[in-house]
CSV table of C-alpha atoms in Angstrom, one decimal:
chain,number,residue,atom,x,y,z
I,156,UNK,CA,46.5,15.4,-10.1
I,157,UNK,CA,43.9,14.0,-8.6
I,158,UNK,CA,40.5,15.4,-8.1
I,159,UNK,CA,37.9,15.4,-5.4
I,160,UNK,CA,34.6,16.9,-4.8
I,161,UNK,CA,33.9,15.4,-0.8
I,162,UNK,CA,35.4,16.4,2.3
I,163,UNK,CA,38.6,15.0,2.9
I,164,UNK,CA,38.4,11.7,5.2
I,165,UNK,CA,39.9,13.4,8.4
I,166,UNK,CA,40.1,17.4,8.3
I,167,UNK,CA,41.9,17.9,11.6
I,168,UNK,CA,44.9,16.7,9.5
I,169,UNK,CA,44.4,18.8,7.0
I,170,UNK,CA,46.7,22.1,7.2
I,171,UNK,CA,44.3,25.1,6.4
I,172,UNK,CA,46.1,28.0,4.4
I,173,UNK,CA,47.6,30.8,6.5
I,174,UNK,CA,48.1,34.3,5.6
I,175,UNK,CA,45.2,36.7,4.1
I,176,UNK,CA,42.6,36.1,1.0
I,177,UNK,CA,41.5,38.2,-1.3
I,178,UNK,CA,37.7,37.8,-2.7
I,179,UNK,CA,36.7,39.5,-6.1
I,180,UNK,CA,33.5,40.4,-6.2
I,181,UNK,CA,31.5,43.2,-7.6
I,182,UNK,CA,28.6,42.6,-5.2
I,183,UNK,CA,28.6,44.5,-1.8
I,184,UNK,CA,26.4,42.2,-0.6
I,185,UNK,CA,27.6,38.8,-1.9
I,186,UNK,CA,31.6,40.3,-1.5
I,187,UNK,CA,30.5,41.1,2.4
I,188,UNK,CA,29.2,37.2,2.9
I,189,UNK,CA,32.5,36.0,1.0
I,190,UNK,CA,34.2,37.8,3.5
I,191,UNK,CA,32.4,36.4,7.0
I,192,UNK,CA,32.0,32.6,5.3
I,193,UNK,CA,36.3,32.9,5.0
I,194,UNK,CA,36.4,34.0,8.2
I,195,UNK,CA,34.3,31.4,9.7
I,196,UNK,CA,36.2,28.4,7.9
I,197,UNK,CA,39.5,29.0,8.2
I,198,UNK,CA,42.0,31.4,10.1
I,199,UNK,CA,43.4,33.8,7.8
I,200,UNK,CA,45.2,37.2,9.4
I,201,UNK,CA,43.0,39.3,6.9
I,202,UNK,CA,40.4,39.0,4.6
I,203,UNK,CA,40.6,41.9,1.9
I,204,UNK,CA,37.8,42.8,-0.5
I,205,UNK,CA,37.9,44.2,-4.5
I,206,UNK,CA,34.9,45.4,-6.6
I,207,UNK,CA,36.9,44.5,-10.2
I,208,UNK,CA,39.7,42.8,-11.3
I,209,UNK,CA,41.7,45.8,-11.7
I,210,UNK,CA,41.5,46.9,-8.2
I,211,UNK,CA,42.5,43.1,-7.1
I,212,UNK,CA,45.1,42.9,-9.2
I,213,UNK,CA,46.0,46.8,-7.1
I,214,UNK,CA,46.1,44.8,-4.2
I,215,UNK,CA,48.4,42.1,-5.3
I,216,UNK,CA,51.1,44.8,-6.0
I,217,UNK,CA,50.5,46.3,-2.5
I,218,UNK,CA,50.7,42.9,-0.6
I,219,UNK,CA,52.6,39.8,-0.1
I,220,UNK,CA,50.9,37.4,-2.2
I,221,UNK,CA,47.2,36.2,-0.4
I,222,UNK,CA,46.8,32.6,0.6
I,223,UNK,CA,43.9,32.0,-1.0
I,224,UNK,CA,41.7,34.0,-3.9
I,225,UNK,CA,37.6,33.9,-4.7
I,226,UNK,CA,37.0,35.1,-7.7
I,227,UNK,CA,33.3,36.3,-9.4
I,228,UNK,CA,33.4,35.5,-13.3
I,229,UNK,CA,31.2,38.1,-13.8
I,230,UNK,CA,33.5,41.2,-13.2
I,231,UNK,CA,32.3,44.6,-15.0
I,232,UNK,CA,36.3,44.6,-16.1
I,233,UNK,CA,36.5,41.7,-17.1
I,234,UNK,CA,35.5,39.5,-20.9
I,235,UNK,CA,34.5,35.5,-20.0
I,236,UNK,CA,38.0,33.8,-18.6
I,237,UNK,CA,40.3,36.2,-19.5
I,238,UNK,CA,40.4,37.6,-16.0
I,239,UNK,CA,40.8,34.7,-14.4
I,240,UNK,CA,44.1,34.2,-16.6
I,241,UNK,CA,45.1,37.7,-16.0
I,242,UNK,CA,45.0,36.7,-12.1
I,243,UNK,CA,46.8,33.5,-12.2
I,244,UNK,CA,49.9,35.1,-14.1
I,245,UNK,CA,50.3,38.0,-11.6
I,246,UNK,CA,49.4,35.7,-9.2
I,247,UNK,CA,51.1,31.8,-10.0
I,248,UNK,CA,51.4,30.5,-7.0
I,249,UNK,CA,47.7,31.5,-5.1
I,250,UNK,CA,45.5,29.2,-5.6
I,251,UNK,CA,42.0,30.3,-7.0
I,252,UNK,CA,38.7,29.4,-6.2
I,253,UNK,CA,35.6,30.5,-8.7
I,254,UNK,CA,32.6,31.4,-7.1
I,255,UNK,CA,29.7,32.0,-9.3
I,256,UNK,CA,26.1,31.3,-9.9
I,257,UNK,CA,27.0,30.0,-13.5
I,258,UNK,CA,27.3,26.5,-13.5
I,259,UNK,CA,27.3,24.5,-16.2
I,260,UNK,CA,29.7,21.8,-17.4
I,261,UNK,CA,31.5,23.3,-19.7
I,262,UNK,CA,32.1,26.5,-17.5
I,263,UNK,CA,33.5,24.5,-14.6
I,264,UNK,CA,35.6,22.2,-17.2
I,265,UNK,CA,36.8,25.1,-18.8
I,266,UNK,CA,37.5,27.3,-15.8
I,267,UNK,CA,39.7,24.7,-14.4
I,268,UNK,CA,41.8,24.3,-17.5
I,269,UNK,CA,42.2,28.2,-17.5
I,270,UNK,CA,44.0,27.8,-13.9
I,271,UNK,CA,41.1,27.7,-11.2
I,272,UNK,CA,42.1,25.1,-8.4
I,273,UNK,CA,38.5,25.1,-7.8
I,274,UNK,CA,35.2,26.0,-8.2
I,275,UNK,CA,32.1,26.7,-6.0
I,276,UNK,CA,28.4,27.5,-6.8
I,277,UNK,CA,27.2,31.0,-5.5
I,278,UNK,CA,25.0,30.5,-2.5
I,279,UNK,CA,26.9,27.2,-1.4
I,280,UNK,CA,26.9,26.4,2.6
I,281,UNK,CA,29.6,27.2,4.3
I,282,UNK,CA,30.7,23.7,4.6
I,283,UNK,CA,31.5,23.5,0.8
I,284,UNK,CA,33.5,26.6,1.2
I,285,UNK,CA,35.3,24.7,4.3
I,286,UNK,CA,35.5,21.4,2.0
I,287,UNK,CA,36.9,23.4,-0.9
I,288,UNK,CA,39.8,25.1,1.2
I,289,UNK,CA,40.8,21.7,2.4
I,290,UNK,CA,40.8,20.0,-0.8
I,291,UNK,CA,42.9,22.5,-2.5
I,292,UNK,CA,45.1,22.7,1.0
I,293,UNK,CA,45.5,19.1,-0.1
I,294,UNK,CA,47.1,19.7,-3.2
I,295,UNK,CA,43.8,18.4,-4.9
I,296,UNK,CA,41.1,20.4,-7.5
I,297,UNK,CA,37.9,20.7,-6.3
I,298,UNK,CA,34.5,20.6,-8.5
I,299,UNK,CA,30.9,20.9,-7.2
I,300,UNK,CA,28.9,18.3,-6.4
I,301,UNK,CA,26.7,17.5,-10.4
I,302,UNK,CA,30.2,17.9,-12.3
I,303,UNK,CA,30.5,15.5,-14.8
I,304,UNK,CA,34.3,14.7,-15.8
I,305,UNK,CA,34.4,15.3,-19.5
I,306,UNK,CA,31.4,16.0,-20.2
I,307,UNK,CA,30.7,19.7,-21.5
I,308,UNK,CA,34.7,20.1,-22.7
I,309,UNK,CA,35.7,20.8,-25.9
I,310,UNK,CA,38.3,22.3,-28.5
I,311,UNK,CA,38.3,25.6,-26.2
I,312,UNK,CA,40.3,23.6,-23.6
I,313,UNK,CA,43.5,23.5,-25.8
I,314,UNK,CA,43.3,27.3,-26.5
I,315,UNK,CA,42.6,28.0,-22.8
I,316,UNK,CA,45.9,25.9,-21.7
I,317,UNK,CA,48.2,27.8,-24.7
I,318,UNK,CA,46.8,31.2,-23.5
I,319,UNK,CA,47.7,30.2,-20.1
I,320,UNK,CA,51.0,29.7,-20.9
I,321,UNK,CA,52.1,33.7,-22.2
I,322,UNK,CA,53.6,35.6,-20.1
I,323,UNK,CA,52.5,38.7,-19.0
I,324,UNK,CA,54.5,40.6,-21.4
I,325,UNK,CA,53.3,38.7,-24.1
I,326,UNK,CA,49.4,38.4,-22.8
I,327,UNK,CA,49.5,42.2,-23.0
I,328,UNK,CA,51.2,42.3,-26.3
I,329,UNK,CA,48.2,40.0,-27.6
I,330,UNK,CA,45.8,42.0,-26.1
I,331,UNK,CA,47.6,44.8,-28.3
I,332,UNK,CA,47.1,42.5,-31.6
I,333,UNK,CA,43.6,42.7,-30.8
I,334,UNK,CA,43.5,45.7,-31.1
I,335,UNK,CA,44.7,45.8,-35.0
I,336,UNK,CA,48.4,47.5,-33.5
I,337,UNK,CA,51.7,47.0,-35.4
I,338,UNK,CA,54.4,46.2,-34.0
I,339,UNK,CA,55.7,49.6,-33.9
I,340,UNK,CA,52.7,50.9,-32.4
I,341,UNK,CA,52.8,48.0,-29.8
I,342,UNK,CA,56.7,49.2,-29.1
I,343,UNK,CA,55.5,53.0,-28.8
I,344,UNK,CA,52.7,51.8,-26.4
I,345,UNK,CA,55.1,49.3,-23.6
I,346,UNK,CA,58.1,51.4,-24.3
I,347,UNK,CA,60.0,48.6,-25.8
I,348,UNK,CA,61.9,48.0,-28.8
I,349,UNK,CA,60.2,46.9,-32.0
I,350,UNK,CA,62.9,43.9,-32.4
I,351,UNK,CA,61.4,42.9,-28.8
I,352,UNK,CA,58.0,42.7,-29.9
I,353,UNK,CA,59.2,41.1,-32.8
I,354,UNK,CA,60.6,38.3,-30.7
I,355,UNK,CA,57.7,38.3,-28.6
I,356,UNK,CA,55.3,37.8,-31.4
I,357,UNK,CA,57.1,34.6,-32.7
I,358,UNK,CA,56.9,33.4,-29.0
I,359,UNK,CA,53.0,34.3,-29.2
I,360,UNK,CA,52.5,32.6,-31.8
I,361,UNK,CA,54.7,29.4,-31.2
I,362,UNK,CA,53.0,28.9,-27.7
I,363,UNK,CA,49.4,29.5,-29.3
I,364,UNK,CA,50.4,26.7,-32.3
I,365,UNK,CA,50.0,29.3,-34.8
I,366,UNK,CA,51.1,30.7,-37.8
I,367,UNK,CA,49.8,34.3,-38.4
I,368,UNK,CA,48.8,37.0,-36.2
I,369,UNK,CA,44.6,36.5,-37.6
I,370,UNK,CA,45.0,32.7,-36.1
I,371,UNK,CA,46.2,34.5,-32.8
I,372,UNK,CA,43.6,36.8,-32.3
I,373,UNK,CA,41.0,33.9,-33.4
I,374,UNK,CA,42.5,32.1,-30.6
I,375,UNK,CA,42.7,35.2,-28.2
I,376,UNK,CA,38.5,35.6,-28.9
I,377,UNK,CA,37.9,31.8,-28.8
I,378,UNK,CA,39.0,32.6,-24.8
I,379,UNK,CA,37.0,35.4,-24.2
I,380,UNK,CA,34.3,32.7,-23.9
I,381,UNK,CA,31.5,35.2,-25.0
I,382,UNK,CA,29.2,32.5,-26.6
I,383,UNK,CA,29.2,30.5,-23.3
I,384,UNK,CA,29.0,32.9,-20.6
I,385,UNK,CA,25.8,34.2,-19.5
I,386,UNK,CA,25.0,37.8,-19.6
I,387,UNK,CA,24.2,37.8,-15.7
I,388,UNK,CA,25.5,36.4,-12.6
């Protein structure tokens, strides 16, 4: 896929995304100037508003899916990436767009990999919002202006792109490992035979590349991305 970080040559031709967003932000303030900047740039029937993940993900249940998400990384629900990979499974299709005041390399790098179609610096002009909505409208990724390809990656990108991959049976099931549950503890918890969490284990650990449930949950906290992210956004 190709990427691009500049307006597209001729936006008129562009097709903006129809329908309503959704924006993810646990500032009134800043969740308030998501809201007007959308509603400026493009022409979506609604613009709806969530203080944590949980409460966004709320609104996905209640909704047809949105046309386009912003998402904070720094939710007070939420551990480093794995929101954003909690939003892309109950939300595949919806493109995302990260807006946050953290912008280094290896964020951006790794937030992309984790299922962000792009990403945009807190405080940006409206026109980057605009640029960003076409570029992904496009079928394109956008990055900031200062992003350096491949510079900043690193071994977290191949954990990132397994974790991705679970489904949301199994993402909660690992999030259950974590935890130091059995299997029949896990199967008391989701309501669900042990022999299915059994199975859903060995998928776990065949998408992950790994061979016990330690190396899992290595993997799992490798995501959470608590080394990298700042403490404030």
């Amino acid at each position: 896929m190709a990427l691009q970080t500049s307006p597209l040559s001729d936006p008129s031709e562009t097709k903006m995304p129809q329908g309503w967003a959704l924006v993810i932000d646990d500032h009134p303030l800043f969740c308030d100037a998501l809201e007007l900047t959308l509603r400026s740039v493009a022409n979506f029937d609604k613009v709806v508003t969530a203080d944590s993940l949980e409460r966004g993900l709320e609104r996905l249940v209640d909704d047809t899916p949105p046309a386009l998400i912003l998402l904070d990384l720094n939710l007070p629900d939420v551990d480093g990436l794995d929101g954003l990979m909690r939003l892309k499974r109950t939300a595949e299709a919806t493109p995302v767009i990260i807006v946050s005041s953290m912008t280094d390399n290896s964020i951006i790098a790794n937030s992309i990999v984790a299922g962000a179609q792009g990403f945009v610096p807190k405080h940006s002009h409206r026109s980057v919002f605009r640029d960003a909505i076409e570029t992904i409208a496009a079928g394109d990724i956008y990055k900031p202006a200062g992003f350096v390809e491949g510079n900043g990656t690193d071994a977290t990108d191949d954990h990132l792109t397994r974790l991705s991959s679970l489904t949301n049976q199994q993402a909660r099931i690992l999030d259950l490992i974590c935890e130091g549950k059995l299997n029949k503890q896990i199967a008391f918890d989701l309501s669900i035979a042990e022999t299915t969490v059994k199975a859903h284990v060995t998928a776990i650990m065949r998408k992950l590349g790994v061979q016990s449930r330690t190396q899992a949950v290595l993997v799992a906290q490798e995501a959470k991305y608590s080394n990298v992210l700042p403490t404030g956004d």
